[in-house]
Coordinates of C-alpha atoms in Angstrom, one line a residue:
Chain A
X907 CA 92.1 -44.5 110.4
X908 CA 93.4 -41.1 109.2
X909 CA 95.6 -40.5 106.6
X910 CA 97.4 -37.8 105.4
X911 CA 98.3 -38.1 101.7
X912 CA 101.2 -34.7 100.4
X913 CA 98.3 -32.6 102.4
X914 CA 99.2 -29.0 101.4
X915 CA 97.0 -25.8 102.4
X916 CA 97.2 -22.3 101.1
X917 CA 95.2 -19.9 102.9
X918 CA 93.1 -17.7 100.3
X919 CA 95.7 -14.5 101.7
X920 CA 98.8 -16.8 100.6
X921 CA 99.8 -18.0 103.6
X922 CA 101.2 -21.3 103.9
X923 CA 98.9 -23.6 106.7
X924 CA 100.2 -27.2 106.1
X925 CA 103.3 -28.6 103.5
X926 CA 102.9 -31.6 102.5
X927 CA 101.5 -33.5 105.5
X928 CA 102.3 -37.3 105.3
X929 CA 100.7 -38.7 108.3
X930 CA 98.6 -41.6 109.7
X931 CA 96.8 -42.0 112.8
X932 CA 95.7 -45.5 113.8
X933 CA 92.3 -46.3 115.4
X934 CA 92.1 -45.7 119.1
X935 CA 95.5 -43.9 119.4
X936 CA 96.1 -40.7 121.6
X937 CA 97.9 -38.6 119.6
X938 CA 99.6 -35.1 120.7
X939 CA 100.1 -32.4 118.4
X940 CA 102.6 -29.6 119.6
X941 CA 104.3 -26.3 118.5
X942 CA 104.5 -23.1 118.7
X943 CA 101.1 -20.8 117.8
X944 CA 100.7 -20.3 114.4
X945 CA 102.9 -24.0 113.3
X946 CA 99.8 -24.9 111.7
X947 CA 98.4 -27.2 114.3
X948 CA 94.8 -25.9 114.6
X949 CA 94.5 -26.3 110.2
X950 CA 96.1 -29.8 110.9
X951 CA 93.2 -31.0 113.3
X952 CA 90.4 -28.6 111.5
X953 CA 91.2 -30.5 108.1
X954 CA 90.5 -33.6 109.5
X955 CA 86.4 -32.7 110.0
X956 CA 86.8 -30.2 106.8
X957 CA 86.5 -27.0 108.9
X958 CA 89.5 -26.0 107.0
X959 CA 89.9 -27.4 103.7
X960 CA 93.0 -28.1 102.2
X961 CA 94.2 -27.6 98.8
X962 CA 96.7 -30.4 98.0
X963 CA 96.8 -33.8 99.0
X964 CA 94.6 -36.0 99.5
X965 CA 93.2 -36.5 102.9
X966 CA 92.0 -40.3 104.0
X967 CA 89.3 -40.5 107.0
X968 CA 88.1 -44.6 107.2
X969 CA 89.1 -45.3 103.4
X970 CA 87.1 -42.1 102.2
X971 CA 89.0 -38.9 100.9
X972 CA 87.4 -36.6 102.8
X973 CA 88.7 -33.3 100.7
X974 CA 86.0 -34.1 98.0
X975 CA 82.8 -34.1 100.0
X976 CA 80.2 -31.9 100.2
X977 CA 76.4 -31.6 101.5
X978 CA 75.5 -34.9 103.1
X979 CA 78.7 -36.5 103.2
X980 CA 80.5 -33.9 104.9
X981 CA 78.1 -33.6 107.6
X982 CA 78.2 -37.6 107.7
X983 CA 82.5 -37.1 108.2
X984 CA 81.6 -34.6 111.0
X985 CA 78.9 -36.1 112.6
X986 CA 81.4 -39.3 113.2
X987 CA 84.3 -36.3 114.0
X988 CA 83.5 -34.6 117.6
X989 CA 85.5 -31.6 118.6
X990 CA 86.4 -29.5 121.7
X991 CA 87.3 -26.2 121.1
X992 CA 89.4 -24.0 123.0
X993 CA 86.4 -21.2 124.0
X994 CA 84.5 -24.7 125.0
X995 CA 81.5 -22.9 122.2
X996 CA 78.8 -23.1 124.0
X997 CA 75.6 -21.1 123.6
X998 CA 75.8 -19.3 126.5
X999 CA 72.0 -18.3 126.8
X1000 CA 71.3 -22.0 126.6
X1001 CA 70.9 -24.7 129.1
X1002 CA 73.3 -27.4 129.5
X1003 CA 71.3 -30.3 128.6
X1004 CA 70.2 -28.2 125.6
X1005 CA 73.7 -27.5 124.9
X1006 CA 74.9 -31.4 125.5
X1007 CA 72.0 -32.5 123.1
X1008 CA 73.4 -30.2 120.0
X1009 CA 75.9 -33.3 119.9
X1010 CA 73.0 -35.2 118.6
X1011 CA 72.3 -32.8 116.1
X1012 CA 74.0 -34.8 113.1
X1013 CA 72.4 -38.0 113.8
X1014 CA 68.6 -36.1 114.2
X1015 CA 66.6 -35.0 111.6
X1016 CA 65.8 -30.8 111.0
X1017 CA 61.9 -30.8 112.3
X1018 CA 62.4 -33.3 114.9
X1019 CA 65.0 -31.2 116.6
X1020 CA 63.8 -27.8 115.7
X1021 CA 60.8 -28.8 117.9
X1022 CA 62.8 -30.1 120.6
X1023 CA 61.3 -33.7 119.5
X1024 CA 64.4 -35.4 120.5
X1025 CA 64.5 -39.4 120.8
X1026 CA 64.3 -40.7 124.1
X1027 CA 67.5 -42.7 124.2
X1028 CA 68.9 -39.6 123.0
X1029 CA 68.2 -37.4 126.3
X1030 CA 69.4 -40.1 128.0
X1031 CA 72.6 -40.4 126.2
X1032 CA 73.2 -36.5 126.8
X1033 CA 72.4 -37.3 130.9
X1034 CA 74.8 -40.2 130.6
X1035 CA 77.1 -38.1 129.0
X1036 CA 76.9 -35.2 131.7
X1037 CA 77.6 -38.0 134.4
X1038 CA 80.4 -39.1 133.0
X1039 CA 82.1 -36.0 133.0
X1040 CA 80.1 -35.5 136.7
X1041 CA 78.6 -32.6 135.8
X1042 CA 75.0 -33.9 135.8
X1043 CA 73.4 -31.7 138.7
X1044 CA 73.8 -28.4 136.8
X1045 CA 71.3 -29.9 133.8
X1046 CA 69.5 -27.0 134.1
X1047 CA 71.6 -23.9 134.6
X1048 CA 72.8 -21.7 131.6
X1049 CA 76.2 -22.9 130.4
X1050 CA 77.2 -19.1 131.1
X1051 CA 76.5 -19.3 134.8
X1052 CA 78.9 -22.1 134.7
X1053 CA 82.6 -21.6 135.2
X1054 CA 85.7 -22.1 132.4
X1055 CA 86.6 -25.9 133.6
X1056 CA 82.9 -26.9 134.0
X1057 CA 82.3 -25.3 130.5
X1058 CA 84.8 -27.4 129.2
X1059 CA 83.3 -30.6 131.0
X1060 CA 80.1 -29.8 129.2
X1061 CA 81.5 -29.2 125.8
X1062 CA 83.3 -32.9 126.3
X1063 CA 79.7 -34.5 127.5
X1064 CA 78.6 -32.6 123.8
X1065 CA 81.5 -35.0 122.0
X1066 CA 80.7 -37.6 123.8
X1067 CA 76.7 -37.4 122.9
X1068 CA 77.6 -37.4 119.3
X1069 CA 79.2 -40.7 119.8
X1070 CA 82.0 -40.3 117.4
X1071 CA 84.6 -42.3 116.2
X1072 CA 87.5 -39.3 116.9
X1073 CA 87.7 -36.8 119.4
X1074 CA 89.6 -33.4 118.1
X1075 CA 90.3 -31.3 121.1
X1076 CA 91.8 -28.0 119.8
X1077 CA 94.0 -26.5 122.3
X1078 CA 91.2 -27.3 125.5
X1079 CA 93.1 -26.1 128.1
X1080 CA 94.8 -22.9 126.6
X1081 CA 92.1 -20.9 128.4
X1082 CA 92.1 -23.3 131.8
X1083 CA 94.3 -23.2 135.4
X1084 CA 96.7 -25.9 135.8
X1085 CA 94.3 -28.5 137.8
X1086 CA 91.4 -27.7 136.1
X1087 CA 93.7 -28.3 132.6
X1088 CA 94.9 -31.7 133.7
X1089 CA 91.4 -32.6 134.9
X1090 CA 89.8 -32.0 131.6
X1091 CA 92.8 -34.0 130.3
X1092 CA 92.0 -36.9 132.2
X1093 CA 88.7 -37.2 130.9
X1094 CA 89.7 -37.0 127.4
X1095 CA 92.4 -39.9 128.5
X1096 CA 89.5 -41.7 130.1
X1097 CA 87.4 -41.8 126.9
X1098 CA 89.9 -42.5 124.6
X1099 CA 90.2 -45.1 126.5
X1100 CA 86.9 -46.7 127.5
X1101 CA 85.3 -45.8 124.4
X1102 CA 88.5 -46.9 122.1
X1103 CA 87.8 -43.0 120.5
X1104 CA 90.7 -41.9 118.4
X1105 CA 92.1 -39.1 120.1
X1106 CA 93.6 -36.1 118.5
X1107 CA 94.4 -32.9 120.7
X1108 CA 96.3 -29.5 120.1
X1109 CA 98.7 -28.8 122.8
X1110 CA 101.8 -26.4 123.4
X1111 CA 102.6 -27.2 127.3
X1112 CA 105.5 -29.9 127.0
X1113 CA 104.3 -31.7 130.6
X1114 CA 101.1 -32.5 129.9
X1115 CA 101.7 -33.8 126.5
X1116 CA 104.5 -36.1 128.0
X1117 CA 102.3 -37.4 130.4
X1118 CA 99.0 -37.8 128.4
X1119 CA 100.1 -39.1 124.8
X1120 CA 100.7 -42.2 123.6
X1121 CA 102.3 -40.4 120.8
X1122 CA 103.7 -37.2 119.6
X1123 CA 103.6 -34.6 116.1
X1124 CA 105.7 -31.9 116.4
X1125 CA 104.7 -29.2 113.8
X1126 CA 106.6 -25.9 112.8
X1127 CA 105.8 -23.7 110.8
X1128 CA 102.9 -26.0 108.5
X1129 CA 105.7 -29.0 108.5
X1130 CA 105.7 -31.9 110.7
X1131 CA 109.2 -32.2 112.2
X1132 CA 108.9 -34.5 114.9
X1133 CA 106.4 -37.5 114.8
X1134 CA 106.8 -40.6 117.2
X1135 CA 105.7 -42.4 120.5
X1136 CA 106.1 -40.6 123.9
X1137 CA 108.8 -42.7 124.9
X1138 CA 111.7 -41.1 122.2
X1139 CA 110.4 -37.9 122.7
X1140 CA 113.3 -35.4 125.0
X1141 CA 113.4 -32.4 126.1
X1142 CA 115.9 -31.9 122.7
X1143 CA 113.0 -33.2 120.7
X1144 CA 110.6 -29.8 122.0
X1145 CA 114.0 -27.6 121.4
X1146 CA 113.9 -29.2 117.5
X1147 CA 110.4 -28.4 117.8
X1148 CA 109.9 -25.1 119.1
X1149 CA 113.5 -23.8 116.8
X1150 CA 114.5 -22.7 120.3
X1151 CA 115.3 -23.8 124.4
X1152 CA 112.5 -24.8 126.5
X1153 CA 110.9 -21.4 128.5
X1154 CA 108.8 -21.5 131.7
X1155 CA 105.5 -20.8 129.7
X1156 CA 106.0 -23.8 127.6
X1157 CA 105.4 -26.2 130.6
X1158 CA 101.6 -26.4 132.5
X1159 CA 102.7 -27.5 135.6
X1160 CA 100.5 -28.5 138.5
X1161 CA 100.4 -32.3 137.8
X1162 CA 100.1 -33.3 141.6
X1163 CA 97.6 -30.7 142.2
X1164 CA 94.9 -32.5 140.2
Chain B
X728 CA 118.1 13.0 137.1
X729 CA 117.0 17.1 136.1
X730 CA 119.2 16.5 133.3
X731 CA 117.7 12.8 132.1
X732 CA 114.1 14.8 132.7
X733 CA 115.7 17.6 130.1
X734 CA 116.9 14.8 127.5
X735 CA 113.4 13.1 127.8
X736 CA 111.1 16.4 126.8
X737 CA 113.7 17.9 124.9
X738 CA 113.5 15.3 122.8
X739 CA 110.7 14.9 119.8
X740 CA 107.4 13.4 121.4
X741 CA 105.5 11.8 118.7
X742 CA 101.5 13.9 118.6
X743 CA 98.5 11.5 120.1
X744 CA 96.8 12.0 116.5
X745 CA 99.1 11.8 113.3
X746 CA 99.2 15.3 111.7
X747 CA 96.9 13.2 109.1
X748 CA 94.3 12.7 111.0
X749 CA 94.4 16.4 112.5
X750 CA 94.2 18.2 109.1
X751 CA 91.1 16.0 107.8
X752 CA 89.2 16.2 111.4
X753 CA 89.5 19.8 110.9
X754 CA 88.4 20.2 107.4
X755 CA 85.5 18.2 108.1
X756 CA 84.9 20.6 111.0
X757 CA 84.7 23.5 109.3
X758 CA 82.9 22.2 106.2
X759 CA 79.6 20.9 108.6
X760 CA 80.1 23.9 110.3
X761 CA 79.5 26.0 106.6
X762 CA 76.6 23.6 106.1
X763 CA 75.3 24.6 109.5
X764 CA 75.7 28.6 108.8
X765 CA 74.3 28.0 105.1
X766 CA 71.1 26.2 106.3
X767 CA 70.7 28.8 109.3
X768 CA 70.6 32.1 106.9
X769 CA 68.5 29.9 104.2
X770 CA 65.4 28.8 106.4
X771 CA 65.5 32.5 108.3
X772 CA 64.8 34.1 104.8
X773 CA 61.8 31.4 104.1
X774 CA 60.4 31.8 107.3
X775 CA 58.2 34.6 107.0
X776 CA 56.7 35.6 110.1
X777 CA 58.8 33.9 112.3
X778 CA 58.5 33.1 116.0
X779 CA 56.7 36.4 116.6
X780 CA 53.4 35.5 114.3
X781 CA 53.0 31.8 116.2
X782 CA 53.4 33.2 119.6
X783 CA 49.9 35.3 118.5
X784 CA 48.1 32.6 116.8
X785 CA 49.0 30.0 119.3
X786 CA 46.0 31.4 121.7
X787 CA 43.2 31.9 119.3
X788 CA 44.2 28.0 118.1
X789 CA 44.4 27.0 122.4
X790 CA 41.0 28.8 123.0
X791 CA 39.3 27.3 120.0
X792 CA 40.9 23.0 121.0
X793 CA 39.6 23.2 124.5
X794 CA 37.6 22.6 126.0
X795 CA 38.0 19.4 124.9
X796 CA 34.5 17.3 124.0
X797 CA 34.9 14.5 126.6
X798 CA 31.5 13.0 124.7
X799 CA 33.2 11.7 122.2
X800 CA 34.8 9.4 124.0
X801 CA 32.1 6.5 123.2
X802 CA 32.7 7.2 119.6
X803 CA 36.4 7.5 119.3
X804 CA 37.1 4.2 121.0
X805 CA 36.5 1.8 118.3
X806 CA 38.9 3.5 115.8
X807 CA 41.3 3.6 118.3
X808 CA 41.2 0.0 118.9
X809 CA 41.5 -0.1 114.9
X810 CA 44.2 1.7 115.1
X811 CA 46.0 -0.9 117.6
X812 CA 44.9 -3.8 116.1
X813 CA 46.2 -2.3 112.7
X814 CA 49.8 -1.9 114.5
X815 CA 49.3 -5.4 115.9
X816 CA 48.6 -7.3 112.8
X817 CA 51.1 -5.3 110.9
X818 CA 54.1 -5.8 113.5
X819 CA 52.8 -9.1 113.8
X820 CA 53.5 -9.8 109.7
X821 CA 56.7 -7.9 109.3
X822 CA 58.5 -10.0 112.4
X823 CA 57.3 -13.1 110.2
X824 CA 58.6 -11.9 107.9
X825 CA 61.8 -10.7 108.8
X826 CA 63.4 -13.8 110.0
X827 CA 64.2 -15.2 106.3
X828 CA 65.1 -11.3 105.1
X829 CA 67.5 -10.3 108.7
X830 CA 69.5 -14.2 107.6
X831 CA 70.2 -13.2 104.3
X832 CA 70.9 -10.0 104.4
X833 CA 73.9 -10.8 107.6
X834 CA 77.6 -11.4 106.1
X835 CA 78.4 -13.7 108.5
X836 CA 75.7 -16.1 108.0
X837 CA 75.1 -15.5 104.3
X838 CA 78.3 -16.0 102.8
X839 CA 77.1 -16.1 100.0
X840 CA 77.9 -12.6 98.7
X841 CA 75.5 -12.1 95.2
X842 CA 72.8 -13.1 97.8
X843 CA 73.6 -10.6 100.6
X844 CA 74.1 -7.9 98.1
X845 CA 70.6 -8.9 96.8
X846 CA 68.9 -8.7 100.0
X847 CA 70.3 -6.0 101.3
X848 CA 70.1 -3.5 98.2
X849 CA 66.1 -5.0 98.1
X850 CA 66.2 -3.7 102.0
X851 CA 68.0 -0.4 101.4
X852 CA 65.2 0.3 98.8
X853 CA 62.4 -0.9 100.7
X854 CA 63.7 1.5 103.5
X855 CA 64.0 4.7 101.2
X856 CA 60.4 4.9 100.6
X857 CA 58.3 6.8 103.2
X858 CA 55.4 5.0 105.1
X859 CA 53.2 8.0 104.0
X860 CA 54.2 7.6 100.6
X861 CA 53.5 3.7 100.5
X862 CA 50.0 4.5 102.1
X863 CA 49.0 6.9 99.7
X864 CA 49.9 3.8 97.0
X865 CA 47.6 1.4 98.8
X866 CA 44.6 3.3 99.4
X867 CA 45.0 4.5 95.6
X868 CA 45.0 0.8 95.1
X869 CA 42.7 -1.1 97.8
X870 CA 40.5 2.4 98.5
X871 CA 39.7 3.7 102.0
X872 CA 40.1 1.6 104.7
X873 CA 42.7 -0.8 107.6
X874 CA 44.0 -3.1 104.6
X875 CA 46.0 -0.3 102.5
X876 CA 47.4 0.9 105.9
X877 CA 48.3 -2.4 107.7
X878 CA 50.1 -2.8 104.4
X879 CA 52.0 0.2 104.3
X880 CA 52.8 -0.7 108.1
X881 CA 54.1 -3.8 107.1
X882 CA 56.4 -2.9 104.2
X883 CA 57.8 -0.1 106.3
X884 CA 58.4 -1.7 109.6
X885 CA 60.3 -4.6 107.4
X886 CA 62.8 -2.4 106.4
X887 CA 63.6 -1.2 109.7
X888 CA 63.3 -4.0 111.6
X889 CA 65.2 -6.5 108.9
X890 CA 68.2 -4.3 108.8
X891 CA 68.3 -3.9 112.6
X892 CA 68.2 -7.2 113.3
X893 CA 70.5 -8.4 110.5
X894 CA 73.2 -6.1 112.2
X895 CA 72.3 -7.9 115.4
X896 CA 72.7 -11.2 113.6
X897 CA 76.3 -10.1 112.1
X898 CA 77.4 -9.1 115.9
X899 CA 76.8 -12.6 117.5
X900 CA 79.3 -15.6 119.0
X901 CA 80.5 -17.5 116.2
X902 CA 82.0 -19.9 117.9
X903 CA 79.0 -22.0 118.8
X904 CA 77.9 -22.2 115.2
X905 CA 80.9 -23.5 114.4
X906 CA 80.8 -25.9 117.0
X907 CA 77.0 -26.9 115.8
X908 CA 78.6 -27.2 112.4
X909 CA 81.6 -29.5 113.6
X910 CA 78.9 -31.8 115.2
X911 CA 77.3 -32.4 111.7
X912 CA 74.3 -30.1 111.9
X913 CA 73.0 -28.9 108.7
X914 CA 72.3 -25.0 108.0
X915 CA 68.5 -24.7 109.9
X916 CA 69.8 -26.8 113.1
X917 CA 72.8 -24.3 113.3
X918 CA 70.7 -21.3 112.7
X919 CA 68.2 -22.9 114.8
X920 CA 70.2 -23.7 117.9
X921 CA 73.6 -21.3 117.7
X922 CA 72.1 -18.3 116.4
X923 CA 68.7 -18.2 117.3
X924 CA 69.3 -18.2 121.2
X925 CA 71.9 -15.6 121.1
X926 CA 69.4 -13.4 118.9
X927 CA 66.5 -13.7 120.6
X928 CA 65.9 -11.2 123.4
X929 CA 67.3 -8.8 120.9
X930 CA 64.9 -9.6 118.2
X931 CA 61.7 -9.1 121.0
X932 CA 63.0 -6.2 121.9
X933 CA 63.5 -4.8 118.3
X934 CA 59.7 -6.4 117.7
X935 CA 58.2 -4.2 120.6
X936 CA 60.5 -1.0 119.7
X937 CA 58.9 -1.3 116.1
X938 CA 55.5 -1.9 117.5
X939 CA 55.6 1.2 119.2
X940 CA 56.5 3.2 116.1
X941 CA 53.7 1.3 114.6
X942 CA 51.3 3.0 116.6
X943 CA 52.4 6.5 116.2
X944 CA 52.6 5.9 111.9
X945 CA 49.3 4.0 111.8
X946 CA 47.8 7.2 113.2
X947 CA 49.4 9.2 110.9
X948 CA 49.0 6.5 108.2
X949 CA 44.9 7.5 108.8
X950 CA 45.3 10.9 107.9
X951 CA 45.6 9.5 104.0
X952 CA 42.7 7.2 104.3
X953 CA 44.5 4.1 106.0
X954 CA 41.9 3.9 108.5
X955 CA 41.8 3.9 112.2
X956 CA 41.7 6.6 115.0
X957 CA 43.7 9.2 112.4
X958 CA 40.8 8.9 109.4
X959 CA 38.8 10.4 112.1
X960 CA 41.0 13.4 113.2
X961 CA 41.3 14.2 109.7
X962 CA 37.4 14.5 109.6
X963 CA 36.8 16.0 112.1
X964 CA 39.8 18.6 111.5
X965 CA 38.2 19.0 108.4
X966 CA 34.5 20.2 109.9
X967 CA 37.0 22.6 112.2
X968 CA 35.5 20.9 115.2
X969 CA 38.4 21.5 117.3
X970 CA 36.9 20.4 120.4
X971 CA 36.4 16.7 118.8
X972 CA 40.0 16.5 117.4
X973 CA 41.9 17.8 120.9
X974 CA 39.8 14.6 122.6
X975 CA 40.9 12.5 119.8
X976 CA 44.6 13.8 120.4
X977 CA 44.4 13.4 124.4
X978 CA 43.3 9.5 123.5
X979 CA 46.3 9.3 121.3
X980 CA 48.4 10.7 123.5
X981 CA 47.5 8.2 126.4
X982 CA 47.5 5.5 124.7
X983 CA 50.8 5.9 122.8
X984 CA 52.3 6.6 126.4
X985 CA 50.7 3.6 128.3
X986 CA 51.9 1.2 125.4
X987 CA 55.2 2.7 125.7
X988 CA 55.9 2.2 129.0
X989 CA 54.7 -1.4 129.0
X990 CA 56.8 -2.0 126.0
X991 CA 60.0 -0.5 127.9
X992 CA 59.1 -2.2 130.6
X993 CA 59.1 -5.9 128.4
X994 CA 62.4 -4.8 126.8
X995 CA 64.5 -3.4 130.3
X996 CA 63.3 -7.4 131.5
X997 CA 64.7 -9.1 128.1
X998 CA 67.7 -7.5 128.0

């Protein structure tokens, strides 16, 4: 469970990333955070696993406030917090299994894999993990040889190695076509469901959060504005969102395609 | 339409560079150009014979260098292996050795700043002093001999090569760190697998580059006493046995080219 506890942020410049946050996020939920760029959604999901760290508040992750941790502990909160990044961060000059297996990295110890020396059940977690998001026959190739959806795939089969207990997917298809989007969608549906992962991801196309969440924040400008289950959310709700009517660009489109 | 063309370049088109930018390129036009004229009429009056004295001398200096003694050969080898191994041993310490250094003297990966600043003044200073200068020191030091120079070597290809690569190391992808970081690595497994990948062929191909100016200073390094192939052209300069030295210089000059073009031939594959 997550909670959010009067979470403020100030940015070191002065600028305002989160008001006082009050939110919590229940085990195994699939939760959709949308507005505009710049609302405050990427600090919301990158306080969670302390990438950001916020200045007010008091930030809750399984009972533990998270906002005091350092060293050990932190890496403990991240190694239990996977995330998919919108550039998929990969090391391009890297293979993929090599790439998958840096999901492990938390639960390994420094010589064992700076030597490579990773456990057996390990590699075969990462292989697992590359089937999953069937991806497994290009093991071997450099993840830059690889194109942007099956980039994305392998980033996921990285999350999915480090066995978490949430899944932070920071806008994942921002830099992805419309099928290749909703497929990469899909598999973060499939998880959160199969493996009961708690699910958080960035989004600001209106269709796909509709038809992937289970529920919905709406964030503008560092404030949540809007926060309930799909089924109350309207198209009014994204115009009280966004300050403004719906616009082509706010919708992904392409549902059937996929 | 001729009379909305008139409005549109009648009217005030802003300059590509603000006048700003104009005035100060200009200034510092002309003031490198004064330093330019001021050097020019400063070395003419120190040189005293000019080009007209060399052109003479340059023949009796050709007739006494050749032909060169192609019996020397046999002799010459083993300090020129010295001389190799000496640039080997010494490229070999200073890319040891400038792992920890290029890490914490890059911004982005030492954010730290009292540390960077540390590292990289300790760098600037260890790059200000001249590889002649720092041989001179050792074989003062350790005597005649490969130590004093590999030494020297060391020190100086260090600075180079540290700074080089720590501006490598501030130019990479941060995004996979951050991703190593988000999956709970700890600082070596993030270096270890974000960085080092993405730093790699450029660090080989620095190594090699510094090699090669490894082999050209270790022979001058042996002109103070730092052993090797240049201790020898220093003797045998000294006994004005000119037909000795210009072997000696032919077998530097092959060398130093065959090394070269393996060494560009390693980097134009890494890269």
């Amino acid at each position: 469970m997550i909670e959010f506890k009067n979470v403020g942020l100030v940015y070191p410049n002065g600028t305002e990333g989160l008001k006082d946050i009050n939110v919590t996020i229940n085990d195994g939920e699939f939760v959709v955070i949308v507005g505009l760029s710049g609302a405050g959604k990427s600090t919301f999901i990158r306080s969670i696993n302390r990438l950001v760290t916020p200045t007010s508040g008091s930030l809750l992750v399984d009972n533990e406030d998270i906002l005091k941790f350092r060293g050990s502990n932190l890496r403990k909160l991240r190694t239990k917090t996977g995330m998919v990044f919108q550039s998929y961060n990969l090391v391009k000059r890297s293979n993929v299994l090599k790439n998958v297996l840096a999901g492990r990295l938390g639960h390994t110890g420094t010589l064992r894999s700076i030597f490579n020396a990773y456990k057996k059940e390990d590699i075969g977690l990462a292989y697992e993990s590359l089937k999953r998001v069937n991806i497994e026959e290009k093991i071997y190739n450099r993840a830059d040889e690889l194109s942007g959806g099956q980039q994305q795939r392998v980033s996921i089969a990285r999350v999915l190695t480090q066995q978490p207990k949430y899944i932070l997917a920071d806008e994942p298809v921002a830099s992805l076509d419309p099928p290749t989007s909703h497929q990469v969608m899909t598999y973060l549906k499939k998880i959160n469901k199969e493996d009961n992962i708690t699910t958080i991801v960035n989004l600001h196309f209106i269709d796909m959060a509709m038809e992937y969440a289970d529920r919905i924040i709406g964030m503008r400008a560092g404030e949540v504005v809007f926060d309930g289950p799909v089924s109350e959310v309207s198209e009014s709700t994204f115009e009280e969102i966004y300050g403004r009517s719906i616009r082509e660009e706010d919708l992904r489109g392409g549902a059937d395609e996929s | 339409m001729t009379n909305e063309n008139n409005s549109l370049t009648s009217k005030k088109v802003p300059p590509i560079y603000p006048a700003k930018t104009k005035v100060q390129v200009t200034l510092i036009f002309f003031v490198v150009l004064g330093i330019y004229i001021f050097s020019m009429s400063w070395t003419q009056r120190q040189m005293a014979g000019g080009f007209g004295g060399a052109l003479g001398n340059m023949f009796t200096v050709i007739e006494k260098f050749f032909p060169p003694n192609t019996a020397v050969i046999s002799a010459i080898w083993g300090p020129m292996v010295e001389t190799i191994q000496m640039a080997i041993i010494a490229t070999t310490f200073a890319a040891i050795l400038t792992v920890p250094l290029a890490i914490l003297a890059a911004e982005n990966i030492t954010t730290w700043k009292p540390l960077y600043i540390l590292t990289r003044t300790f760098l600037n200073i260890l790059r200000t002093i001249p590889d002649l200068v720092l041989a001179v020191i050792f074989v003062g030091l350790f005597g005649i001999g490969l130590f004093p120079g590999i030494l020297a070597l060391v020190i100086f290809s260090l600075g180079i090569l540290a700074k080089l690569i720590s501006e490598t190391i501030e130019s990479v992808d941060m995004h996979p760190l951050e991703a190593m970081r988000s999956s709970g690595g700890n600082v070596f497994q993030v270096i270890w697998y974000g960085l080092i990948p993405q730093v790699l062929p450029q660090y080989t191909s620095l190594v090699l580059y510094v090699f090669e100016i490894n082999i050209r200073a270790s022979v001058v390094l042996g002109l103070v006493g730092a052993g090797g192939i240049g201790l020898i052209l220093n003797q045998q300069l000294g006994f004005y046995n000119y037909p000795n030295a210009m072997m000696i210089i032919i077998l530097i000059f092959v060398v130093v080219i065959v090394i070269e073009y393996i060494s560009t031939r390693i980097r134009e594959a890494l890269l």
